[in-house]
Amino acid sequence: MNLMYRSTRDSNNKVTASQAVLQGLSSDGGLFVPETIPVLTKSFEELSKMDYRELAFEVMKLFLTDYTEEELKDCINKAYDDKFDTPEIAPLKQIGQAYYLELFHGATIAFKDMALSILPHLLTKAAKKNNVQEEIVILTATSGDTGKAALAGFADVEGTKIIVFYPKDGVSSVQEKQMVTQKGDNTNVIGIRGNFDDAQTGVKMMFNNTELAERLKKAGYLFSSANSINIGRLVPQIVYYVHSYASLYRKKQVTQGDKINFVVPTGNFGNILAAYYAKNIGVPINKLICASNENKVLFDFFETGRYDKNRDFILTESPSMDILVSSNLERLIYHIADNDSEKTEQLMKALSSNGVYEITDSMKAKLKGFIGGWASEENTREAIHQVYQENNYVIDTHTAVAASVYHGYVKETGDTTKTVIVSTASPYKFANSVLSALHTGEVPADDYEQAILLKKVSNTEIPNAVEEIRTAPVLHSKVCNICEMQINVEDILKII
Ligand SMILES: *Cc1c(COP(=O)(O)O)cnc(C)c1O
């Protein structure tokens, strides 16, 4: 029996996994969620003996049931290969009292590679399966890391085009360079004069524009999404939570049933939602700790049950978490409302018209497994410094937000549960901020000089991604206003 997916805003809208991957966002504006949550069919004794690919298959087959075994394995083998600089794919390192799950060993040195290495394969297989004749146009808003990871994944993939919008002044220098030097005839990168939320709203509006969809169809195109609203991104992210537990089990750090905590540096709520699904399929998890930067809308939500995006958007040194509308929270809202799509739609409408919604007490009671925390810019820098001083281990600014929240959580609660801090980016991606937090003296202005200094300080190799952009020519220089996003898309696709 196939596991079907329903829209969070209309429960009559029901599709297979491959159709959900193809569509990205549901036509009613909702997100696709699995109708029921499957459970792991193997014990951790068995799972702990598997490598990353084998484990990925065990997890993904539970959710993507209309893909054949061969199709899934083919996608997995193409994704988790030597694009990653370690065969472990997602190493778990014990550093001091905590474990760090390093998700930055892929091509673009941020955790988005974990899902975006496989999404293009899942998508092209889904197109074949569903007899899609149109060329697929991947429309993506990025806070910095999704953009490059999606570009790298889709570059020169036959039957696809990709268009990425990023906030011109809201990403790190390495992030921007990585995107604007992207090769591939089917790639397009545009900076917008606005922030990530503007980019995401603009993209969602194009998805929901039926008039545009008709013109696209006539011209032989179909939109899809590489953002974490696509379940094709969410499902691969569940894998590394299972993998973490299996690693701890193998190293005899836990025995079957011992619970662990995860601390997740959060922006769009995709990564931590994958952890929530991991918990529901059977990974023994105590607390999911949601770490925000100064854009602490999620912290306030977990404290009060009220989501309020009416506040200043703050540009921080953890730019991939500079988000006020966390799209994937909609899926959690749907689940804690007992899969009530009418209730979810009502709350999401309130969010888009007033910028605020409030959940009921019974919904709030179902959030007990989550803890919200946040770190100021100052705290984030301190965490980088402290972890380095104590353990000689250098973390990036996003991971540091999580580390800071974790330190505060332990101080406050005395919780001694084994805890995994999810490390979402390589410090090389944010070398400028990291070096200045480490107080290693004057930080050189040049990106590559920074990398050389970081190599010395951290005793790690400079990742290939940093070497690559050193001499690569800029191939994309377009910048537009928020209101010009659609016209740019029409221009690229020549459908004006
Ligand atoms: C995208 C990103 C995040 C936030 O992840 P979400 O799934 O959007 O919550 C955190 N850190 C880094 C480095 C990222 O690229």
Coordinates of C-alpha atoms and ligand atoms in Angstrom, one line a residue:
M1 CA 0.0 0.0 0.0
N2 CA 1.2 3.4 -0.9
L3 CA 1.8 6.0 1.7
M4 CA -0.2 9.1 0.5
Y5 CA 0.5 12.7 1.1
R6 CA -2.2 15.3 1.9
S7 CA -2.1 19.1 1.8
T8 CA -2.0 20.9 5.2
R9 CA -4.7 23.2 3.9
D10 CA -7.0 20.8 2.1
S11 CA -7.3 17.2 3.2
N12 CA -9.1 16.3 0.0
N13 CA -5.9 17.1 -1.9
K14 CA -4.1 13.8 -1.8
V15 CA -1.1 12.7 -3.9
T16 CA 1.6 10.0 -4.0
A17 CA 5.1 10.7 -2.7
S18 CA 6.5 11.2 -6.2
Q19 CA 3.7 13.6 -7.1
A20 CA 4.4 15.5 -3.9
V21 CA 8.1 15.7 -4.8
L22 CA 7.1 17.0 -8.3
Q23 CA 4.7 19.6 -7.1
G24 CA 6.8 20.9 -4.2
L25 CA 4.0 23.1 -2.8
S26 CA 0.4 22.1 -3.0
S27 CA -1.8 24.1 -5.4
D28 CA -3.9 25.4 -2.4
G29 CA -0.8 26.9 -0.8
G30 CA -0.4 24.1 1.7
L31 CA 2.5 21.8 2.3
F32 CA 2.3 18.0 1.7
V33 CA 2.5 15.8 4.8
P34 CA 2.4 12.0 5.1
E35 CA -1.1 10.7 5.8
T36 CA 0.3 8.4 8.5
I37 CA 3.8 8.3 10.0
P38 CA 5.5 5.0 9.3
V39 CA 7.7 3.2 11.8
L40 CA 11.2 1.8 11.5
T41 CA 11.1 -1.9 10.7
K42 CA 14.6 -2.7 11.9
S43 CA 16.2 -2.6 15.3
F44 CA 19.1 -0.3 16.1
E45 CA 21.2 -3.4 16.5
E46 CA 20.6 -4.0 12.8
L47 CA 20.7 -0.3 11.8
S48 CA 24.0 0.3 13.6
K49 CA 25.7 -2.2 11.2
M50 CA 24.7 -0.3 8.1
D51 CA 26.6 2.4 6.3
Y52 CA 25.0 5.7 5.4
R53 CA 23.6 4.6 2.1
E54 CA 22.1 1.4 3.4
L55 CA 20.5 3.3 6.3
A56 CA 19.2 6.0 3.9
F57 CA 17.4 3.3 2.0
E58 CA 15.8 1.8 5.2
V59 CA 14.5 5.2 6.1
M60 CA 13.5 6.6 2.7
K61 CA 11.6 3.5 1.6
L62 CA 9.2 4.1 4.5
F63 CA 8.2 7.5 3.2
L64 CA 8.7 7.3 -0.6
T65 CA 6.6 4.1 -1.2
D66 CA 5.8 4.6 -4.9
Y67 CA 9.5 4.6 -5.8
T68 CA 10.8 1.1 -6.6
E69 CA 13.7 -0.4 -4.6
E70 CA 16.0 0.0 -7.7
E71 CA 15.0 3.6 -8.2
L72 CA 15.6 4.6 -4.6
K73 CA 18.9 2.8 -4.4
D74 CA 20.0 4.4 -7.7
C75 CA 19.1 7.9 -6.3
I76 CA 20.9 7.2 -3.0
N77 CA 24.1 5.9 -4.7
K78 CA 24.2 8.9 -7.0
A79 CA 23.8 11.3 -4.2
Y80 CA 26.0 10.0 -1.3
D81 CA 29.2 9.3 -3.2
D82 CA 32.6 11.0 -3.3
K83 CA 31.0 14.5 -3.6
F84 CA 31.3 14.1 0.2
D85 CA 34.8 14.4 1.5
T86 CA 34.3 11.5 4.0
P87 CA 32.8 8.1 3.4
E88 CA 31.0 8.5 6.7
I89 CA 28.9 11.2 5.0
A90 CA 27.7 12.6 8.3
P91 CA 30.3 12.0 11.0
L92 CA 29.4 12.3 14.6
K93 CA 32.1 13.7 16.8
Q94 CA 32.3 13.8 20.6
I95 CA 33.6 17.2 21.6
G96 CA 33.6 17.9 25.4
Q97 CA 30.2 16.9 26.9
A98 CA 28.3 17.0 23.6
Y99 CA 28.3 15.3 20.2
Y100 CA 28.5 17.3 17.0
L101 CA 26.8 15.9 14.0
E102 CA 28.8 17.3 11.1
L103 CA 26.5 17.8 8.1
F104 CA 28.9 19.9 6.1
H105 CA 31.0 17.4 4.2
G106 CA 29.2 17.8 0.9
A107 CA 30.0 19.8 -2.2
T108 CA 28.8 23.2 -0.8
I109 CA 29.9 22.7 2.8
A110 CA 26.5 23.3 4.4
F111 CA 23.9 20.8 5.6
K112 CA 21.6 21.6 2.6
D113 CA 23.8 19.2 0.6
M114 CA 22.4 16.3 2.6
A115 CA 19.1 16.7 0.8
L116 CA 19.9 18.6 -2.3
S117 CA 22.4 16.0 -3.5
I118 CA 19.5 13.6 -3.8
L119 CA 16.5 15.8 -4.7
P120 CA 17.4 16.2 -8.4
H121 CA 17.4 12.4 -8.8
L122 CA 14.2 12.0 -6.9
L123 CA 12.6 14.6 -9.0
T124 CA 13.7 13.4 -12.4
K125 CA 12.5 9.9 -11.5
A126 CA 9.2 11.3 -10.3
A127 CA 8.8 13.1 -13.6
K128 CA 9.3 9.9 -15.6
K129 CA 7.0 7.9 -13.3
N130 CA 4.2 10.4 -13.7
N131 CA 4.7 10.9 -17.5
V132 CA 5.5 14.5 -17.2
Q133 CA 6.4 15.9 -20.6
E134 CA 7.2 19.5 -19.4
E135 CA 10.6 20.8 -18.6
I136 CA 10.9 21.3 -14.8
V137 CA 11.7 24.7 -13.6
I138 CA 13.1 24.8 -10.1
L139 CA 12.2 28.1 -8.4
T140 CA 14.1 28.7 -5.2
A141 CA 14.4 31.4 -2.6
T142 CA 17.6 31.1 -0.5
S143 CA 19.0 32.5 2.7
G144 CA 22.4 31.6 1.3
D145 CA 23.0 27.8 1.5
T146 CA 20.0 26.3 -0.3
G147 CA 20.8 28.3 -3.4
K148 CA 24.2 27.0 -4.0
A149 CA 23.4 23.4 -2.9
A150 CA 20.4 23.4 -5.3
L151 CA 22.4 24.9 -8.2
A152 CA 25.1 22.3 -7.7
G153 CA 22.5 19.5 -7.6
F154 CA 20.6 20.7 -10.7
A155 CA 23.4 22.1 -12.9
D156 CA 23.1 20.5 -16.3
V157 CA 20.5 17.9 -15.2
E158 CA 18.6 17.2 -18.3
G159 CA 15.0 18.3 -18.4
T160 CA 15.4 20.9 -15.7
K161 CA 16.1 24.6 -15.3
I162 CA 16.9 26.3 -12.0
I163 CA 16.3 29.9 -11.0
V164 CA 17.6 31.1 -7.6
F165 CA 16.7 34.3 -5.8
Y166 CA 18.9 35.4 -2.9
P167 CA 18.9 38.6 -0.7
K168 CA 21.7 40.7 -2.3
D169 CA 22.9 42.1 1.1
G170 CA 21.9 39.2 3.3
V171 CA 24.4 36.4 2.6
S172 CA 28.1 35.9 3.4
S173 CA 30.8 36.7 0.9
V174 CA 31.6 33.0 0.4
Q175 CA 27.9 32.2 0.0
E176 CA 27.5 34.9 -2.7
K177 CA 30.6 33.9 -4.6
Q178 CA 29.6 30.3 -4.6
M179 CA 26.3 31.2 -6.3
V180 CA 27.3 33.8 -8.8
T181 CA 30.1 31.6 -10.1
Q182 CA 27.8 28.6 -10.8
K183 CA 28.4 27.0 -14.1
G184 CA 25.7 25.2 -16.2
D185 CA 23.5 26.3 -19.1
N186 CA 20.3 25.7 -17.1
T187 CA 21.3 27.8 -14.1
N188 CA 20.1 31.3 -13.2
V189 CA 21.0 33.4 -10.1
I190 CA 19.4 36.7 -9.2
G191 CA 20.0 39.0 -6.2
I192 CA 17.0 40.8 -4.8
R193 CA 16.8 44.1 -3.0
G194 CA 15.1 42.6 0.0
N195 CA 15.5 39.9 2.6
F196 CA 14.9 36.2 2.6
D197 CA 11.3 36.4 3.6
D198 CA 10.7 38.7 0.6
A199 CA 12.3 36.2 -1.6
Q200 CA 10.3 33.3 -0.2
T201 CA 7.0 35.2 -0.4
G202 CA 7.8 36.2 -4.0
V203 CA 8.5 32.6 -4.9
K204 CA 5.4 31.3 -3.2
M205 CA 3.3 33.8 -5.0
M206 CA 4.5 32.6 -8.4
F207 CA 3.7 29.0 -7.3
N208 CA 0.1 30.0 -6.5
N209 CA -0.4 32.2 -9.6
T210 CA -2.8 30.1 -11.8
E211 CA -2.6 32.5 -14.7
L212 CA 1.2 32.1 -14.8
A213 CA 0.9 28.3 -14.4
E214 CA -1.3 28.2 -17.5
R215 CA 1.2 30.2 -19.6
L216 CA 4.0 28.0 -18.3
K217 CA 2.2 24.9 -19.3
K218 CA 1.6 26.2 -22.8
A219 CA 5.3 26.9 -23.1
G220 CA 6.1 23.4 -21.9
Y221 CA 7.3 24.2 -18.3
L222 CA 6.3 23.0 -14.9
F223 CA 7.4 24.7 -11.6
S224 CA 8.8 22.8 -8.7
S225 CA 10.6 23.7 -5.6
A226 CA 14.0 22.9 -4.0
N227 CA 13.1 24.7 -0.8
S228 CA 12.5 22.6 2.3
I229 CA 8.8 22.9 1.7
N230 CA 9.4 20.0 -0.7
I231 CA 9.0 16.6 1.0
G232 CA 11.8 15.4 -1.3
R233 CA 14.1 17.5 0.9
L234 CA 12.5 16.7 4.2
V235 CA 12.7 12.9 3.9
P236 CA 16.5 12.6 3.2
Q237 CA 17.0 14.8 6.3
I238 CA 15.3 12.3 8.5
V239 CA 18.1 9.8 7.7
Y240 CA 20.9 11.5 9.6
Y241 CA 18.9 11.6 12.8
V242 CA 18.5 7.8 12.6
H243 CA 22.2 7.6 11.6
S244 CA 23.3 9.6 14.7
Y245 CA 21.5 7.3 17.0
A246 CA 22.8 4.3 15.2
S247 CA 26.4 5.6 15.5
L248 CA 25.9 6.2 19.3
Y249 CA 24.5 2.7 19.5
R250 CA 27.5 1.2 17.6
K251 CA 29.9 3.1 19.9
K252 CA 28.0 1.8 22.9
Q253 CA 27.2 5.3 24.0
V254 CA 23.5 4.4 24.2
T255 CA 21.7 1.1 24.5
Q256 CA 18.4 0.5 22.8
G257 CA 15.8 2.8 24.2
D258 CA 18.1 5.4 25.9
K259 CA 16.8 8.8 24.9
I260 CA 19.0 11.6 23.5
N261 CA 18.5 15.3 22.8
F262 CA 19.1 17.1 19.5
V263 CA 19.9 20.8 19.3
V264 CA 19.1 22.2 15.9
P265 CA 20.1 25.7 14.7
T266 CA 16.8 26.7 13.0
G267 CA 15.6 29.0 10.3
N268 CA 12.8 27.7 8.1
F269 CA 12.1 24.8 10.5
G270 CA 12.9 22.1 8.0
N271 CA 15.9 20.5 9.7
I272 CA 14.2 20.2 13.1
L273 CA 10.9 19.0 11.5
A274 CA 12.9 16.1 10.1
A275 CA 14.1 15.4 13.6
Y276 CA 10.4 15.4 14.8
Y277 CA 9.6 12.8 12.1
A278 CA 12.7 10.8 13.1
K279 CA 11.3 10.8 16.7
N280 CA 7.9 9.6 15.4
I281 CA 9.3 6.8 13.4
G282 CA 11.1 5.4 16.4
V283 CA 14.3 7.2 17.2
P284 CA 14.4 7.6 21.0
I285 CA 14.5 11.3 21.5
N286 CA 14.0 13.2 24.7
K287 CA 14.0 16.9 23.7
L288 CA 14.2 18.7 20.4
I289 CA 15.9 22.0 21.2
C290 CA 15.1 24.6 18.6
A291 CA 17.9 27.2 18.5
S292 CA 17.2 30.6 17.0
N293 CA 19.4 33.7 16.5
E294 CA 18.2 37.2 17.2
N295 CA 15.3 36.6 14.8
K296 CA 13.8 34.7 17.7
V297 CA 10.2 34.4 16.4
L298 CA 10.3 30.6 17.1
F299 CA 11.6 31.0 20.6
D300 CA 8.7 33.3 21.4
F301 CA 6.3 30.9 19.7
F302 CA 7.4 28.0 21.9
E303 CA 7.2 30.2 25.0
T304 CA 3.8 31.6 24.4
G305 CA 2.0 29.7 21.7
R306 CA 1.7 32.9 19.7
Y307 CA 3.5 33.3 16.4
D308 CA 4.2 36.9 15.6
K309 CA 6.3 37.9 12.6
N310 CA 5.6 41.6 13.1
R311 CA 9.1 42.7 14.2
D312 CA 12.3 44.0 12.7
F313 CA 14.2 41.6 10.5
I314 CA 17.7 41.4 11.9
L315 CA 20.7 40.7 9.7
T316 CA 23.0 38.5 11.8
E317 CA 26.2 36.6 11.4
S318 CA 24.2 33.4 11.0
P319 CA 22.4 34.6 7.9
S320 CA 20.9 31.2 6.9
M321 CA 18.8 31.5 10.0
D322 CA 17.6 35.1 9.3
I323 CA 14.0 34.2 8.8
L324 CA 10.7 35.4 10.3
V325 CA 8.3 33.1 8.5
S326 CA 9.4 29.6 9.1
S327 CA 7.5 27.7 6.4
N328 CA 7.8 24.2 7.7
L329 CA 6.3 25.1 11.1
E330 CA 3.0 24.8 9.1
R331 CA 3.5 21.0 9.0
L332 CA 4.0 20.8 12.8
I333 CA 0.9 23.0 13.3
Y334 CA -1.1 20.6 11.2
H335 CA 0.1 17.6 13.2
I336 CA -0.6 19.2 16.6
A337 CA -4.0 20.2 15.4
D338 CA -4.7 16.5 14.9
N339 CA -4.3 16.8 11.1
D340 CA -7.0 19.4 10.9
S341 CA -6.5 21.1 7.6
E342 CA -9.3 23.7 8.1
K343 CA -7.7 24.8 11.4
T344 CA -4.3 25.0 9.8
E345 CA -5.6 27.0 6.9
Q346 CA -7.3 29.4 9.2
L347 CA -4.1 30.0 11.2
M348 CA -1.9 30.4 8.1
K349 CA -4.4 32.9 6.6
A350 CA -4.2 34.9 9.8
L351 CA -0.4 34.8 9.5
S352 CA -0.4 36.1 5.9
S353 CA -3.0 38.8 6.6
N354 CA -2.0 40.0 10.1
G355 CA 1.3 38.4 10.6
V356 CA 0.1 36.7 13.8
Y357 CA -1.7 33.6 14.9
E358 CA -2.2 31.8 18.2
I359 CA -2.6 28.1 18.8
T360 CA -5.0 26.5 21.2
D361 CA -4.1 25.1 24.6
S362 CA -4.6 21.6 23.5
M363 CA -2.2 22.2 20.5
K364 CA 0.3 23.8 22.9
A365 CA 0.2 20.7 25.1
K366 CA 1.5 18.7 22.2
L367 CA 4.7 20.8 21.9
K368 CA 6.2 19.4 25.1
G369 CA 8.9 17.6 23.2
F370 CA 10.2 20.9 22.0
I371 CA 12.3 23.5 23.8
G372 CA 12.9 26.9 22.3
G373 CA 16.1 28.8 22.9
W374 CA 17.9 31.7 21.3
A375 CA 21.4 33.2 21.2
S376 CA 22.3 36.9 20.8
E377 CA 25.2 37.8 18.4
E378 CA 27.4 38.3 21.5
N379 CA 26.5 34.8 22.9
T380 CA 27.1 33.2 19.5
R381 CA 30.6 34.7 19.3
E382 CA 31.3 33.6 22.9
A383 CA 30.2 30.0 22.1
I384 CA 32.7 29.9 19.1
H385 CA 35.4 31.1 21.4
Q386 CA 34.5 28.8 24.3
V387 CA 34.2 25.6 22.3
Y388 CA 37.6 26.4 20.7
Q389 CA 39.3 27.2 24.0
E390 CA 38.0 24.1 25.7
N391 CA 38.2 21.6 22.9
N392 CA 40.3 23.0 20.1
Y393 CA 37.3 22.6 17.8
V394 CA 36.1 25.3 15.5
I395 CA 32.4 25.7 14.8
D396 CA 30.6 28.0 12.4
T397 CA 28.2 30.8 13.5
H398 CA 25.0 28.7 12.9
T399 CA 26.3 25.7 14.9
A400 CA 27.5 28.2 17.5
V401 CA 23.9 29.5 18.0
A402 CA 23.0 25.9 18.8
A403 CA 26.0 25.4 21.1
S404 CA 25.2 28.6 23.0
V405 CA 21.5 27.6 23.5
Y406 CA 22.7 24.1 24.6
H407 CA 25.1 25.6 27.2
G408 CA 22.3 27.7 28.5
Y409 CA 19.9 24.8 28.6
V410 CA 22.2 22.6 30.6
K411 CA 22.9 25.4 33.1
E412 CA 19.2 26.0 33.6
T413 CA 18.0 22.4 33.7
G414 CA 21.0 20.3 34.7
D415 CA 19.8 17.8 32.1
T416 CA 22.5 15.2 31.6
T417 CA 20.9 13.4 28.7
K418 CA 23.4 12.7 25.9
T419 CA 23.0 15.5 23.4
V420 CA 23.8 15.9 19.7
I421 CA 24.4 19.4 18.4
V422 CA 23.5 19.6 14.7
S423 CA 26.4 21.3 12.9
T424 CA 25.0 22.8 9.8
A425 CA 27.9 24.6 8.1
S426 CA 31.7 24.4 7.8
P427 CA 33.4 27.3 9.6
Y428 CA 35.2 28.0 6.3
K429 CA 31.9 29.2 4.9
F430 CA 31.7 32.0 7.5
A431 CA 35.5 32.4 8.1
N432 CA 35.3 36.1 8.6
S433 CA 32.8 36.0 11.5
V434 CA 34.4 32.8 12.9
L435 CA 38.0 34.3 13.0
S436 CA 36.9 37.5 14.6
A437 CA 35.1 35.5 17.3
L438 CA 38.2 33.4 17.9
H439 CA 40.3 36.6 18.7
T440 CA 43.3 35.3 16.7
G441 CA 44.4 38.8 15.8
E442 CA 43.6 40.9 12.8
V443 CA 41.3 39.1 10.3
P444 CA 42.6 39.5 6.7
A445 CA 40.2 41.1 4.2
D446 CA 40.7 38.6 1.5
D447 CA 38.4 35.4 1.7
Y448 CA 41.2 33.1 0.8
E449 CA 43.7 34.6 3.3
Q450 CA 41.0 34.0 5.9
A451 CA 40.8 30.4 4.9
I452 CA 44.5 30.0 5.2
L453 CA 44.4 31.5 8.7
L454 CA 41.5 29.3 9.7
K455 CA 43.3 26.2 8.5
K456 CA 46.2 27.1 10.8
V457 CA 44.0 27.8 13.8
S458 CA 41.7 24.8 13.4
N459 CA 44.2 22.3 12.0
T460 CA 41.7 21.2 9.3
E461 CA 42.0 21.1 5.5
I462 CA 40.6 23.9 3.4
P463 CA 37.5 22.4 1.7
N464 CA 37.4 22.0 -2.0
A465 CA 34.4 24.4 -2.2
V466 CA 36.6 27.2 -0.9
E467 CA 39.4 26.4 -3.3
E468 CA 37.0 26.3 -6.2
I469 CA 35.6 29.9 -5.9
R470 CA 39.1 31.4 -5.7
T471 CA 39.5 31.9 -9.4
A472 CA 36.1 31.1 -10.8
P473 CA 34.6 33.9 -13.0
V474 CA 31.4 35.6 -12.0
L475 CA 28.7 34.3 -14.4
H476 CA 25.6 35.8 -12.8
S477 CA 25.3 39.5 -11.9
K478 CA 21.6 40.3 -12.2
V479 CA 20.0 42.2 -9.3
C480 CA 16.3 43.1 -9.2
N481 CA 13.6 44.6 -6.9
I482 CA 11.1 42.3 -5.1
C483 CA 8.3 43.3 -7.4
E484 CA 10.4 42.3 -10.5
M485 CA 10.9 38.7 -9.5
Q486 CA 8.2 37.3 -11.7
I487 CA 9.1 39.4 -14.8
N488 CA 12.6 38.1 -14.5
V489 CA 11.3 34.5 -14.4
E490 CA 9.1 35.2 -17.5
D491 CA 12.1 36.7 -19.2
I492 CA 14.4 33.7 -18.5
L493 CA 11.7 31.3 -19.8
K494 CA 10.8 33.6 -22.7
I495 CA 7.1 33.5 -21.9
I496 CA 6.4 37.3 -21.7
Ligands
LIG1 C1 19.4 26.5 6.2 C2 20.4 26.5 7.3 C3 19.9 26.5 8.6 C4 18.4 26.5 9.0 O1 17.8 25.3 8.6 P1 16.2 25.2 8.5 O2 16.0 23.8 7.9 O3 15.9 26.3 7.5 O4 15.7 25.4 9.8 C5 20.8 26.5 9.6 N1 22.2 26.6 9.4 C6 22.6 26.6 8.1 C7 24.1 26.7 7.9 C8 21.8 26.6 7.0 O5 22.2 26.6 5.8

